[in-house]
PDB file of C-alpha atoms in Angstrom:
ATOM      1  CA  MET A   1      10.760 -31.438 -36.828  1.00 75.00           C
ATOM      2  CA  LYS A   2      11.647 -34.638 -38.897  1.00 92.00           C
ATOM      3  CA  HIS A   3      10.126 -36.112 -41.504  1.00 97.00           C
ATOM      4  CA  PHE A   4       7.466 -38.579 -41.929  1.00 97.00           C
ATOM      5  CA  MET A   5      10.157 -40.933 -43.307  1.00 97.00           C
ATOM      6  CA  GLN A   6      12.068 -40.758 -40.406  1.00 98.00           C
ATOM      7  CA  SER A   7       9.734 -41.738 -38.382  1.00 97.00           C
ATOM      8  CA  GLU A   8       9.345 -45.256 -36.206  1.00 97.00           C
ATOM      9  CA  ALA A   9       5.811 -45.660 -39.161  1.00 98.00           C
ATOM     10  CA  TRP A  10       7.967 -45.386 -41.819  1.00 98.00           C
ATOM     11  CA  ALA A  11      10.989 -47.980 -40.335  1.00 98.00           C
ATOM     12  CA  ALA A  12       7.960 -50.190 -39.706  1.00 98.00           C
ATOM     13  CA  PHE A  13       6.796 -50.126 -43.486  1.00 97.00           C
ATOM     14  CA  GLN A  14      10.142 -50.987 -44.606  1.00 97.00           C
ATOM     15  CA  ARG A  15      10.352 -53.729 -42.263  1.00 97.00           C
ATOM     16  CA  SER A  16       7.528 -55.514 -43.464  1.00 96.00           C
ATOM     17  CA  GLN A  17       9.355 -54.656 -46.945  1.00 95.00           C
ATOM     18  CA  GLY A  18      11.533 -57.220 -45.783  1.00 95.00           C
ATOM     19  CA  ASN A  19      14.454 -54.319 -45.751  1.00 95.00           C
ATOM     20  CA  LYS A  20      16.673 -53.614 -42.976  1.00 96.00           C
ATOM     21  CA  VAL A  21      15.948 -50.466 -41.182  1.00 98.00           C
ATOM     22  CA  VAL A  22      18.254 -49.509 -37.985  1.00 97.00           C
ATOM     23  CA  MET A  23      17.433 -46.370 -35.948  1.00 98.00           C
ATOM     24  CA  ARG A  24      19.760 -43.952 -33.937  1.00 98.00           C
ATOM     25  CA  GLU A  25      19.789 -40.933 -31.877  1.00 97.00           C
ATOM     26  CA  GLY A  26      22.120 -38.982 -30.029  1.00 97.00           C
ATOM     27  CA  ASP A  27      22.265 -35.149 -28.718  1.00 97.00           C
ATOM     28  CA  GLY A  28      20.026 -32.989 -31.316  1.00 97.00           C
ATOM     29  CA  TRP A  29      19.743 -35.882 -33.769  1.00 98.00           C
ATOM     30  CA  SER A  30      18.504 -39.117 -35.056  1.00 98.00           C
ATOM     31  CA  TYR A  31      17.850 -40.983 -37.946  1.00 98.00           C
ATOM     32  CA  LEU A  32      16.404 -43.907 -39.588  1.00 98.00           C
ATOM     33  CA  ALA A  33      18.583 -45.707 -41.594  1.00 98.00           C
ATOM     34  CA  VAL A  34      17.208 -48.156 -44.203  1.00 98.00           C
ATOM     35  CA  GLU A  35      20.224 -50.649 -45.898  1.00 96.00           C
ATOM     36  CA  GLU A  36      19.408 -51.117 -49.722  1.00 93.00           C
ATOM     37  CA  VAL A  37      21.241 -53.277 -52.221  1.00 90.00           C
ATOM     38  CA  GLN A  38      21.781 -51.899 -56.158  1.00 81.00           C
ATOM     39  CA  VAL A  39      22.461 -54.507 -58.724  1.00 77.00           C
ATOM     40  CA  PHE A  40      25.101 -54.145 -61.823  1.00 66.00           C
ATOM     41  CA  GLY A  41      25.688 -56.958 -63.287  1.00 58.00           C
ATOM     42  CA  PRO A  42      27.112 -59.435 -60.997  1.00 59.00           C
ATOM     43  CA  ALA A  43      28.006 -57.076 -58.709  1.00 71.00           C
ATOM     44  CA  ARG A  44      26.166 -56.259 -55.591  1.00 82.00           C
ATOM     45  CA  THR A  45      26.456 -52.756 -53.907  1.00 89.00           C
ATOM     46  CA  LYS A  46      25.122 -52.165 -50.373  1.00 93.00           C
ATOM     47  CA  ARG A  47      24.636 -48.100 -49.127  1.00 94.00           C
ATOM     48  CA  LEU A  48      22.720 -47.229 -45.731  1.00 97.00           C
ATOM     49  CA  TYR A  49      20.269 -44.653 -47.440  1.00 98.00           C
ATOM     50  CA  THR A  50      18.667 -42.402 -44.892  1.00 98.00           C
ATOM     51  CA  PRO A  51      15.407 -40.732 -46.332  1.00 97.00           C
ATOM     52  CA  TYR A  52      15.110 -37.190 -45.229  1.00 97.00           C
ATOM     53  CA  GLY A  53      17.334 -38.068 -43.025  1.00 97.00           C
ATOM     54  CA  PRO A  54      19.566 -37.499 -40.524  1.00 98.00           C
ATOM     55  CA  SER A  55      17.316 -35.051 -38.381  1.00 98.00           C
ATOM     56  CA  PHE A  56      19.209 -32.506 -36.945  1.00 98.00           C
ATOM     57  CA  GLU A  57      18.996 -29.845 -34.595  1.00 97.00           C
ATOM     58  CA  SER A  58      22.558 -27.639 -34.700  1.00 97.00           C
ATOM     59  CA  LEU A  59      25.550 -28.180 -37.401  1.00 97.00           C
ATOM     60  CA  ASP A  60      27.173 -29.778 -34.457  1.00 97.00           C
ATOM     61  CA  ALA A  61      24.489 -32.481 -33.977  1.00 98.00           C
ATOM     62  CA  LEU A  62      24.260 -32.950 -37.509  1.00 98.00           C
ATOM     63  CA  GLU A  63      28.783 -33.587 -37.447  1.00 98.00           C
ATOM     64  CA  SER A  64      27.819 -36.160 -34.836  1.00 98.00           C
ATOM     65  CA  SER A  65      25.069 -37.860 -36.766  1.00 98.00           C
ATOM     66  CA  LEU A  66      26.878 -38.519 -39.783  1.00 98.00           C
ATOM     67  CA  ALA A  67      30.116 -40.144 -37.580  1.00 98.00           C
ATOM     68  CA  SER A  68      27.311 -42.139 -36.273  1.00 98.00           C
ATOM     69  CA  LEU A  69      26.108 -43.526 -39.753  1.00 98.00           C
ATOM     70  CA  GLU A  70      29.557 -43.852 -41.298  1.00 98.00           C
ATOM     71  CA  ASP A  71      30.614 -46.055 -38.238  1.00 97.00           C
ATOM     72  CA  LEU A  72      27.374 -47.990 -38.912  1.00 97.00           C
ATOM     73  CA  ALA A  73      28.149 -48.308 -42.011  1.00 97.00           C
ATOM     74  CA  ARG A  74      31.586 -49.921 -41.928  1.00 96.00           C
ATOM     75  CA  ARG A  75      30.366 -52.318 -39.348  1.00 95.00           C
ATOM     76  CA  GLU A  76      27.387 -53.466 -41.593  1.00 93.00           C
ATOM     77  CA  GLY A  77      30.114 -53.935 -44.768  1.00 93.00           C
ATOM     78  CA  SER A  78      27.808 -50.715 -46.877  1.00 95.00           C
ATOM     79  CA  VAL A  79      30.041 -49.321 -49.390  1.00 94.00           C
ATOM     80  CA  PHE A  80      28.877 -46.353 -49.137  1.00 96.00           C
ATOM     81  CA  VAL A  81      26.355 -43.712 -47.121  1.00 97.00           C
ATOM     82  CA  ARG A  82      23.389 -41.553 -48.736  1.00 97.00           C
ATOM     83  CA  VAL A  83      22.106 -38.663 -46.644  1.00 98.00           C
ATOM     84  CA  GLU A  84      19.353 -36.093 -46.805  1.00 98.00           C
ATOM     85  CA  PRO A  85      19.995 -34.277 -44.182  1.00 98.00           C
ATOM     86  CA  MET A  86      16.979 -32.014 -42.573  1.00 97.00           C
ATOM     87  CA  GLY A  87      17.220 -29.027 -39.663  1.00 96.00           C
ATOM     88  CA  PRO A  88      14.011 -27.694 -37.924  1.00 94.00           C
ATOM     89  CA  ASP A  89      14.707 -24.418 -40.662  1.00 91.00           C
ATOM     90  CA  ALA A  90      16.105 -23.075 -43.274  1.00 89.00           C
ATOM     91  CA  GLU A  91      18.103 -20.842 -40.618  1.00 92.00           C
ATOM     92  CA  ALA A  92      19.193 -24.452 -38.148  1.00 93.00           C
ATOM     93  CA  GLU A  93      20.254 -25.906 -41.828  1.00 96.00           C
ATOM     94  CA  ARG A  94      22.993 -22.343 -42.668  1.00 95.00           C
ATOM     95  CA  GLY A  95      25.981 -24.166 -43.007  1.00 97.00           C
ATOM     96  CA  ALA A  96      25.467 -27.076 -43.849  1.00 97.00           C
ATOM     97  CA  SER A  97      26.209 -27.661 -47.143  1.00 97.00           C
ATOM     98  CA  GLU A  98      29.589 -26.186 -46.483  1.00 98.00           C
ATOM     99  CA  LEU A  99      30.124 -29.142 -43.635  1.00 98.00           C
ATOM    100  CA  LEU A 100      28.945 -31.899 -45.638  1.00 98.00           C
ATOM    101  CA  GLN A 101      31.765 -31.005 -48.391  1.00 98.00           C
ATOM    102  CA  ARG A 102      34.348 -30.207 -45.661  1.00 98.00           C
ATOM    103  CA  LEU A 103      33.508 -33.524 -44.480  1.00 98.00           C
ATOM    104  CA  GLY A 104      34.084 -35.235 -47.779  1.00 97.00           C
ATOM    105  CA  TYR A 105      30.076 -35.557 -49.175  1.00 98.00           C
ATOM    106  CA  ARG A 106      29.552 -34.870 -52.818  1.00 96.00           C
ATOM    107  CA  ARG A 107      25.932 -33.834 -54.455  1.00 96.00           C
ATOM    108  CA  ALA A 108      24.141 -36.291 -55.568  1.00 92.00           C
ATOM    109  CA  ALA A 109      21.002 -36.751 -57.745  1.00 88.00           C
ATOM    110  CA  HIS A 110      17.671 -36.593 -56.042  1.00 85.00           C
ATOM    111  CA  MET A 111      16.102 -39.256 -54.681  1.00 83.00           C
ATOM    112  CA  LEU A 112      13.128 -37.195 -52.940  1.00 91.00           C
ATOM    113  CA  PRO A 113      11.662 -33.888 -54.233  1.00 92.00           C
ATOM    114  CA  GLU A 114      14.593 -31.468 -53.069  1.00 93.00           C
ATOM    115  CA  ASP A 115      11.983 -28.581 -52.902  1.00 93.00           C
ATOM    116  CA  THR A 116       8.519 -29.143 -51.057  1.00 95.00           C
ATOM    117  CA  TRP A 117       5.076 -26.768 -50.484  1.00 96.00           C
ATOM    118  CA  ARG A 118       3.589 -26.358 -47.073  1.00 96.00           C
ATOM    119  CA  LEU A 119       1.034 -24.531 -44.937  1.00 97.00           C
ATOM    120  CA  ASN A 120       1.297 -23.451 -41.825  1.00 98.00           C
ATOM    121  CA  LEU A 121      -2.146 -24.231 -40.311  1.00 98.00           C
ATOM    122  CA  THR A 122      -1.589 -22.560 -37.038  1.00 97.00           C
ATOM    123  CA  CYS A 123      -3.806 -19.727 -37.962  1.00 97.00           C
ATOM    124  CA  GLY A 124      -6.818 -21.650 -37.859  1.00 96.00           C
ATOM    125  CA  ARG A 125      -9.988 -22.036 -39.633  1.00 97.00           C
ATOM    126  CA  ASP A 126     -10.707 -18.759 -41.319  1.00 97.00           C
ATOM    127  CA  ALA A 127      -7.534 -18.040 -41.899  1.00 97.00           C
ATOM    128  CA  LEU A 128      -6.591 -20.996 -44.037  1.00 97.00           C
ATOM    129  CA  LEU A 129      -9.650 -20.611 -46.263  1.00 97.00           C
ATOM    130  CA  LYS A 130      -8.647 -16.619 -46.523  1.00 97.00           C
ATOM    131  CA  GLY A 131      -5.401 -17.060 -47.835  1.00 97.00           C
ATOM    132  CA  MET A 132      -6.297 -20.049 -50.537  1.00 97.00           C
ATOM    133  CA  ASP A 133      -7.809 -18.178 -54.425  1.00 96.00           C
ATOM    134  CA  LYS A 134     -10.685 -17.560 -53.883  1.00 96.00           C
ATOM    135  CA  SER A 135     -11.727 -20.079 -57.177  1.00 96.00           C
ATOM    136  CA  ASN A 136     -10.233 -22.509 -54.908  1.00 97.00           C
ATOM    137  CA  ARG A 137     -12.719 -21.249 -51.756  1.00 97.00           C
ATOM    138  CA  LYS A 138     -15.738 -21.387 -54.448  1.00 96.00           C
ATOM    139  CA  ARG A 139     -14.861 -24.571 -55.573  1.00 96.00           C
ATOM    140  CA  TYR A 140     -15.389 -26.443 -51.989  1.00 97.00           C
ATOM    141  CA  ARG A 141     -18.460 -24.821 -50.934  1.00 96.00           C
ATOM    142  CA  LYS A 142     -19.946 -26.016 -54.132  1.00 96.00           C
ATOM    143  CA  LEU A 143     -19.328 -29.272 -54.291  1.00 96.00           C
ATOM    144  CA  ALA A 144     -22.723 -30.090 -53.572  1.00 94.00           C
ATOM    145  CA  ASP A 145     -24.095 -28.184 -56.191  1.00 94.00           C
ATOM    146  CA  HIS A 146     -21.803 -30.625 -58.484  1.00 93.00           C
ATOM    147  CA  ASP A 147     -23.064 -33.568 -57.090  1.00 94.00           C
ATOM    148  CA  VAL A 148     -19.294 -34.540 -55.699  1.00 96.00           C
ATOM    149  CA  GLU A 149     -19.066 -35.954 -51.820  1.00 97.00           C
ATOM    150  CA  ILE A 150     -15.948 -35.859 -50.277  1.00 98.00           C
ATOM    151  CA  ARG A 151     -14.984 -39.296 -48.320  1.00 97.00           C
ATOM    152  CA  THR A 152     -12.473 -40.740 -46.077  1.00 98.00           C
ATOM    153  CA  SER A 153     -11.098 -44.665 -46.251  1.00 98.00           C
ATOM    154  CA  THR A 154      -8.615 -46.662 -44.398  1.00 98.00           C
ATOM    155  CA  ASP A 155      -9.102 -50.005 -45.969  1.00 98.00           C
ATOM    156  CA  PRO A 156      -6.066 -50.892 -48.264  1.00 97.00           C
ATOM    157  CA  GLU A 157      -8.452 -52.626 -50.614  1.00 97.00           C
ATOM    158  CA  ASP A 158     -10.215 -48.989 -51.863  1.00 97.00           C
ATOM    159  CA  ILE A 159      -6.225 -48.354 -53.087  1.00 97.00           C
ATOM    160  CA  PRO A 160      -7.121 -49.257 -56.601  1.00 95.00           C
ATOM    161  CA  LEU A 161      -9.340 -46.258 -56.358  1.00 96.00           C
ATOM    162  CA  LEU A 162      -6.766 -44.133 -56.211  1.00 96.00           C
ATOM    163  CA  THR A 163      -4.200 -45.970 -58.534  1.00 93.00           C
ATOM    164  CA  ASP A 164      -6.501 -45.917 -61.329  1.00 92.00           C
ATOM    165  CA  LEU A 165      -6.871 -42.019 -61.328  1.00 93.00           C
ATOM    166  CA  MET A 166      -2.951 -42.421 -60.925  1.00 89.00           C
ATOM    167  CA  HIS A 167      -2.739 -44.009 -64.055  1.00 83.00           C
ATOM    168  CA  GLN A 168      -3.885 -41.081 -65.831  1.00 77.00           C
ATOM    169  CA  VAL A 169      -1.675 -38.515 -64.468  1.00 68.00           C
ATOM    170  CA  GLU A 170       0.971 -40.905 -65.943  1.00 59.00           C
ATOM    171  CA  ASP A 171      -0.281 -40.705 -69.538  1.00 59.00           C
ATOM    172  CA  ARG A 172      -1.341 -37.545 -69.106  1.00 58.00           C
ATOM    173  CA  ASN A 173       2.463 -36.433 -67.365  1.00 55.00           C
ATOM    174  CA  GLY A 174       4.663 -38.790 -69.117  1.00 50.00           C
ATOM    175  CA  VAL A 175       5.912 -39.736 -65.236  1.00 51.00           C
ATOM    176  CA  THR A 176       6.054 -43.028 -63.409  1.00 53.00           C
ATOM    177  CA  LEU A 177       4.317 -43.068 -60.782  1.00 65.00           C
ATOM    178  CA  ARG A 178       4.140 -46.156 -57.376  1.00 76.00           C
ATOM    179  CA  ASP A 179       1.659 -49.057 -58.370  1.00 86.00           C
ATOM    180  CA  THR A 180      -0.804 -50.779 -57.262  1.00 91.00           C
ATOM    181  CA  ASP A 181       0.342 -53.462 -55.169  1.00 93.00           C
ATOM    182  CA  TYR A 182       3.391 -51.591 -53.445  1.00 94.00           C
ATOM    183  CA  LEU A 183       0.489 -49.115 -52.337  1.00 96.00           C
ATOM    184  CA  LYS A 184      -1.647 -51.167 -51.230  1.00 96.00           C
ATOM    185  CA  GLU A 185       0.898 -52.933 -48.621  1.00 97.00           C
ATOM    186  CA  GLU A 186       2.173 -49.521 -47.978  1.00 97.00           C
ATOM    187  CA  ALA A 187      -1.652 -48.927 -47.013  1.00 98.00           C
ATOM    188  CA  ALA A 188      -2.199 -52.170 -44.584  1.00 98.00           C
ATOM    189  CA  SER A 189       1.401 -50.817 -42.947  1.00 98.00           C
ATOM    190  CA  LEU A 190       0.107 -47.308 -41.823  1.00 98.00           C
ATOM    191  CA  PHE A 191      -4.232 -47.493 -42.267  1.00 98.00           C
ATOM    192  CA  PRO A 192      -3.785 -49.590 -38.952  1.00 97.00           C
ATOM    193  CA  GLY A 193      -1.841 -47.094 -37.058  1.00 97.00           C
ATOM    194  CA  GLY A 194      -3.937 -43.930 -37.885  1.00 97.00           C
ATOM    195  CA  HIS A 195      -0.626 -43.459 -40.026  1.00 98.00           C
ATOM    196  CA  GLY A 196      -2.194 -43.174 -43.510  1.00 98.00           C
ATOM    197  CA  ARG A 197      -5.694 -42.489 -44.619  1.00 98.00           C
ATOM    198  CA  LEU A 198      -7.352 -42.435 -47.769  1.00 98.00           C
ATOM    199  CA  TYR A 199      -9.116 -39.259 -48.941  1.00 98.00           C
ATOM    200  CA  LEU A 200     -12.018 -40.010 -52.120  1.00 98.00           C
ATOM    201  CA  ALA A 201     -14.116 -37.639 -53.907  1.00 98.00           C
ATOM    202  CA  VAL A 202     -17.165 -39.145 -55.407  1.00 97.00           C
ATOM    203  CA  THR A 203     -19.806 -38.037 -58.013  1.00 95.00           C
ATOM    204  CA  HIS A 204     -22.418 -40.288 -60.098  1.00 91.00           C
ATOM    205  CA  GLU A 205     -21.862 -41.273 -63.791  1.00 86.00           C
ATOM    206  CA  ARG A 206     -24.620 -38.662 -65.795  1.00 82.00           C
ATOM    207  CA  ASP A 207     -26.802 -40.396 -68.407  1.00 81.00           C
ATOM    208  CA  ALA A 208     -27.014 -39.143 -72.132  1.00 82.00           C
ATOM    209  CA  GLU A 209     -29.272 -36.295 -71.360  1.00 79.00           C
ATOM    210  CA  GLY A 210     -26.593 -35.133 -68.479  1.00 78.00           C
ATOM    211  CA  ASN A 211     -28.782 -36.494 -65.544  1.00 83.00           C
ATOM    212  CA  PRO A 212     -26.754 -38.361 -62.333  1.00 82.00           C
ATOM    213  CA  THR A 213     -27.104 -41.893 -62.346  1.00 85.00           C
ATOM    214  CA  ASP A 214     -26.783 -44.506 -59.400  1.00 87.00           C
ATOM    215  CA  LYS A 215     -23.911 -45.438 -60.526  1.00 91.00           C
ATOM    216  CA  GLU A 216     -21.142 -43.788 -58.407  1.00 92.00           C
ATOM    217  CA  VAL A 217     -17.720 -42.930 -59.322  1.00 95.00           C
ATOM    218  CA  VAL A 218     -14.023 -41.650 -57.825  1.00 97.00           C
ATOM    219  CA  VAL A 219     -12.999 -38.894 -59.634  1.00 96.00           C
ATOM    220  CA  ALA A 220     -10.035 -37.869 -57.290  1.00 97.00           C
ATOM    221  CA  ALA A 221      -8.243 -39.817 -54.517  1.00 97.00           C
ATOM    222  CA  ASN A 222      -5.231 -38.455 -52.713  1.00 97.00           C
ATOM    223  CA  PHE A 223      -3.458 -41.063 -49.594  1.00 97.00           C
ATOM    224  CA  VAL A 224      -1.802 -38.335 -47.117  1.00 98.00           C
ATOM    225  CA  PHE A 225       0.941 -39.600 -44.220  1.00 98.00           C
ATOM    226  CA  LEU A 226      -0.200 -38.226 -41.149  1.00 98.00           C
ATOM    227  CA  ASP A 227       2.339 -37.824 -37.797  1.00 96.00           C
ATOM    228  CA  TYR A 228       1.505 -35.867 -34.840  1.00 93.00           C
ATOM    229  CA  ASP A 229       2.716 -32.329 -36.311  1.00 96.00           C
ATOM    230  CA  CYS A 230       2.063 -33.342 -40.147  1.00 98.00           C
ATOM    231  CA  CYS A 231      -0.313 -34.297 -42.895  1.00 98.00           C
ATOM    232  CA  TYR A 232       1.364 -34.663 -45.919  1.00 98.00           C
ATOM    233  CA  LEU A 233      -0.406 -35.483 -49.563  1.00 97.00           C
ATOM    234  CA  ILE A 234       1.801 -38.293 -51.065  1.00 94.00           C
ATOM    235  CA  HIS A 235       0.241 -39.863 -53.598  1.00 93.00           C
ATOM    236  CA  ASN A 236      -2.969 -38.202 -55.565  1.00 92.00           C
ATOM    237  CA  GLY A 237      -4.481 -38.998 -59.261  1.00 92.00           C
ATOM    238  CA  SER A 238      -7.484 -37.181 -60.327  1.00 93.00           C
ATOM    239  CA  ASP A 239     -10.192 -37.777 -63.691  1.00 93.00           C
ATOM    240  CA  LYS A 240      -9.389 -34.368 -65.481  1.00 90.00           C
ATOM    241  CA  ALA A 241     -12.641 -35.283 -67.349  1.00 89.00           C
ATOM    242  CA  TYR A 242     -14.540 -34.008 -64.051  1.00 91.00           C
ATOM    243  CA  SER A 243     -12.648 -31.023 -63.633  1.00 91.00           C
ATOM    244  CA  ARG A 244     -15.280 -28.763 -63.694  1.00 92.00           C
ATOM    245  CA  THR A 245     -16.421 -30.378 -60.631  1.00 93.00           C
ATOM    246  CA  GLY A 246     -13.894 -29.090 -58.988  1.00 95.00           C
ATOM    247  CA  ALA A 247     -13.688 -32.402 -56.817  1.00 96.00           C
ATOM    248  CA  ASN A 248      -9.899 -32.583 -57.070  1.00 96.00           C
ATOM    249  CA  VAL A 249      -9.437 -28.820 -55.177  1.00 97.00           C
ATOM    250  CA  GLY A 250     -12.373 -29.557 -52.511  1.00 97.00           C
ATOM    251  CA  MET A 251     -10.756 -32.690 -51.775  1.00 98.00           C
ATOM    252  CA  GLN A 252      -7.911 -31.262 -50.921  1.00 97.00           C
ATOM    253  CA  VAL A 253      -9.784 -28.014 -49.354  1.00 98.00           C
ATOM    254  CA  GLN A 254     -11.050 -30.297 -47.063  1.00 98.00           C
ATOM    255  CA  ILE A 255      -7.951 -32.489 -46.716  1.00 98.00           C
ATOM    256  CA  VAL A 256      -6.337 -29.350 -45.263  1.00 98.00           C
ATOM    257  CA  LEU A 257      -9.122 -28.571 -42.850  1.00 98.00           C
ATOM    258  CA  ASP A 258      -9.013 -31.530 -41.116  1.00 98.00           C
ATOM    259  CA  ALA A 259      -5.423 -31.520 -40.802  1.00 98.00           C
ATOM    260  CA  GLU A 260      -6.178 -28.595 -38.736  1.00 98.00           C
ATOM    261  CA  ALA A 261      -9.082 -29.546 -36.607  1.00 98.00           C
ATOM    262  CA  GLU A 262      -7.192 -32.746 -35.700  1.00 98.00           C
ATOM    263  CA  GLY A 263      -4.615 -30.311 -34.404  1.00 97.00           C
ATOM    264  CA  ARG A 264      -1.784 -30.419 -36.827  1.00 98.00           C
ATOM    265  CA  SER A 265       0.781 -27.675 -37.598  1.00 97.00           C
ATOM    266  CA  TRP A 266       1.585 -28.346 -40.747  1.00 97.00           C
ATOM    267  CA  VAL A 267      -0.041 -29.655 -44.335  1.00 98.00           C
ATOM    268  CA  ASP A 268       3.184 -30.688 -46.628  1.00 97.00           C
ATOM    269  CA  PHE A 269       1.961 -30.754 -50.744  1.00 96.00           C
ATOM    270  CA  HIS A 270       5.172 -32.800 -51.174  1.00 92.00           C
ATOM    271  CA  GLY A 271       7.126 -31.395 -54.103  1.00 88.00           C
ATOM    272  CA  MET A 272       7.366 -28.580 -56.382  1.00 89.00           C
ATOM    273  CA  ALA A 273       9.435 -27.023 -58.858  1.00 86.00           C
ATOM    274  CA  PRO A 274      12.246 -25.159 -58.023  1.00 85.00           C
ATOM    275  CA  GLU A 275      12.000 -21.376 -57.073  1.00 83.00           C
ATOM    276  CA  GLY A 276      13.037 -19.705 -60.273  1.00 81.00           C
ATOM    277  CA  SER A 277      12.520 -22.447 -62.447  1.00 83.00           C
ATOM    278  CA  GLY A 278      10.135 -21.006 -64.570  1.00 83.00           C
ATOM    279  CA  PRO A 279       6.885 -22.076 -66.725  1.00 85.00           C
ATOM    280  CA  ASP A 280       8.728 -24.528 -68.785  1.00 85.00           C
ATOM    281  CA  HIS A 281       9.971 -26.756 -65.644  1.00 85.00           C
ATOM    282  CA  PRO A 282       8.233 -30.338 -65.912  1.00 83.00           C
ATOM    283  CA  TRP A 283       6.527 -29.719 -62.385  1.00 82.00           C
ATOM    284  CA  ALA A 284       5.663 -26.305 -62.526  1.00 86.00           C
ATOM    285  CA  GLY A 285       1.913 -26.819 -63.470  1.00 86.00           C
ATOM    286  CA  PHE A 286       1.320 -28.857 -60.505  1.00 85.00           C
ATOM    287  CA  THR A 287       3.307 -26.463 -58.138  1.00 90.00           C
ATOM    288  CA  LYS A 288       1.443 -23.069 -59.096  1.00 92.00           C
ATOM    289  CA  PHE A 289      -1.632 -25.456 -58.137  1.00 93.00           C
ATOM    290  CA  LYS A 290      -0.404 -26.717 -54.809  1.00 94.00           C
ATOM    291  CA  GLN A 291       0.698 -22.743 -54.406  1.00 94.00           C
ATOM    292  CA  SER A 292      -2.985 -21.460 -54.476  1.00 96.00           C
ATOM    293  CA  PHE A 293      -4.158 -23.404 -51.194  1.00 97.00           C
ATOM    294  CA  GLY A 294      -1.684 -20.737 -49.617  1.00 96.00           C
ATOM    295  CA  GLY A 295       1.565 -21.231 -47.860  1.00 96.00           C
ATOM    296  CA  GLU A 296       5.398 -21.181 -48.238  1.00 95.00           C
ATOM    297  CA  ALA A 297       8.192 -23.057 -50.104  1.00 94.00           C
ATOM    298  CA  ARG A 298      10.523 -25.541 -48.278  1.00 94.00           C
ATOM    299  CA  HIS A 299      14.461 -26.249 -49.965  1.00 94.00           C
ATOM    300  CA  TYR A 300      15.733 -29.240 -48.556  1.00 95.00           C
ATOM    301  CA  LEU A 301      19.213 -29.433 -48.472  1.00 96.00           C
ATOM    302  CA  GLY A 302      19.286 -32.378 -51.347  1.00 95.00           C
ATOM    303  CA  THR A 303      20.881 -35.761 -51.658  1.00 97.00           C
ATOM    304  CA  TRP A 304      24.247 -36.163 -50.452  1.00 97.00           C
ATOM    305  CA  GLU A 305      26.829 -38.820 -50.814  1.00 96.00           C
ATOM    306  CA  LYS A 306      29.779 -40.723 -49.057  1.00 97.00           C
ATOM    307  CA  PRO A 307      32.003 -43.835 -49.672  1.00 96.00           C
ATOM    308  CA  VAL A 308      33.377 -45.234 -47.012  1.00 94.00           C
ATOM    309  CA  ARG A 309      34.433 -48.573 -48.843  1.00 90.00           C
ATOM    310  CA  ARG A 310      36.419 -46.466 -51.831  1.00 89.00           C
ATOM    311  CA  ALA A 311      37.310 -48.770 -53.912  1.00 85.00           C
ATOM    312  CA  HIS A 312      34.508 -50.434 -54.567  1.00 87.00           C
ATOM    313  CA  TYR A 313      32.349 -46.705 -54.290  1.00 84.00           C
ATOM    314  CA  ALA A 314      34.956 -46.132 -57.531  1.00 85.00           C
ATOM    315  CA  VAL A 315      33.424 -49.338 -59.074  1.00 81.00           C
ATOM    316  CA  TYR A 316      29.970 -48.484 -58.818  1.00 81.00           C
ATOM    317  CA  SER A 317      30.221 -44.897 -59.995  1.00 81.00           C
ATOM    318  CA  ALA A 318      31.451 -46.267 -63.067  1.00 78.00           C
ATOM    319  CA  ALA A 319      29.164 -48.952 -63.556  1.00 74.00           C
ATOM    320  CA  ARG A 320      26.235 -46.311 -62.773  1.00 74.00           C
ATOM    321  CA  ARG A 321      27.598 -43.702 -64.885  1.00 72.00           C
ATOM    322  CA  LEU A 322      28.251 -46.264 -67.796  1.00 69.00           C
ATOM    323  CA  ILE A 323      24.250 -47.660 -67.224  1.00 66.00           C
ATOM    324  CA  ALA A 324      23.260 -43.807 -67.366  1.00 59.00           C
ATOM    325  CA  HIS A 325      24.799 -43.418 -70.942  1.00 54.00           C
ATOM    326  CA  LYS A 326      23.308 -46.589 -72.320  1.00 51.00           C
TER     327      LYS A 326
END
């Protein structure tokens, strides 16, 4: 299964951002490579980056894909390639790390999460609900009792309803998330072709006596990516003041059930703390939340780099280390 970030839809979005994208495929492999430029002072360093790619079916296919990518990098004047290879499953990836090392690749700081939590949908609606925490099922079934309605939108102008909530997550967790303009552009590219959707959990503000007013308020939102086989929960925000309504939980249950009803095989919750990392990991809280919906962990091979212009890459690496230590 290719990741969404190796799809034609993602390529179209990258091109809409002014990025050069190259897509190649061969026997048992394919990749989407984005040409990126790093600037340190007066120096410009061009690289080819394959987010969650190349996609490969065997180690021989992976080696062929990397040879193609390195050849492309040389012809395009890139200094190095950055890859995040992804096979169809962990078994197909067995031995891939050793192959990458043998071919001259080195581990790099990850660009995208190296671990994710995903849920197989092929068991059907009833089994999916049964596999969730009892409290999640209860909250989903009680949404109406708490005056919460789950809606969907494919209007990019609704993105601020999400980003207003994401800012609250930033303040609570000390993280930096995507800004409104970027997500509106992402939505404008993905929504028209059915490659994305915005979920909104809506309730009503209440007066001093606790009675609902006519004014609606969005208390949770999620921007999902969609391909033929998987729904990816990518951008999420919620208002902690309304957590007792179960709106965020109920919304994510609805996302799972919609994905199953639409014939997809997986929901990918996009990112989790590494297995065994313990309760002190900064991602421990939302990892526990994602796991409450049932599913399984998926560990990726991670981010790797290989120079094709060694002298320039050495200077680039030194500049990167210097800036990191300032």
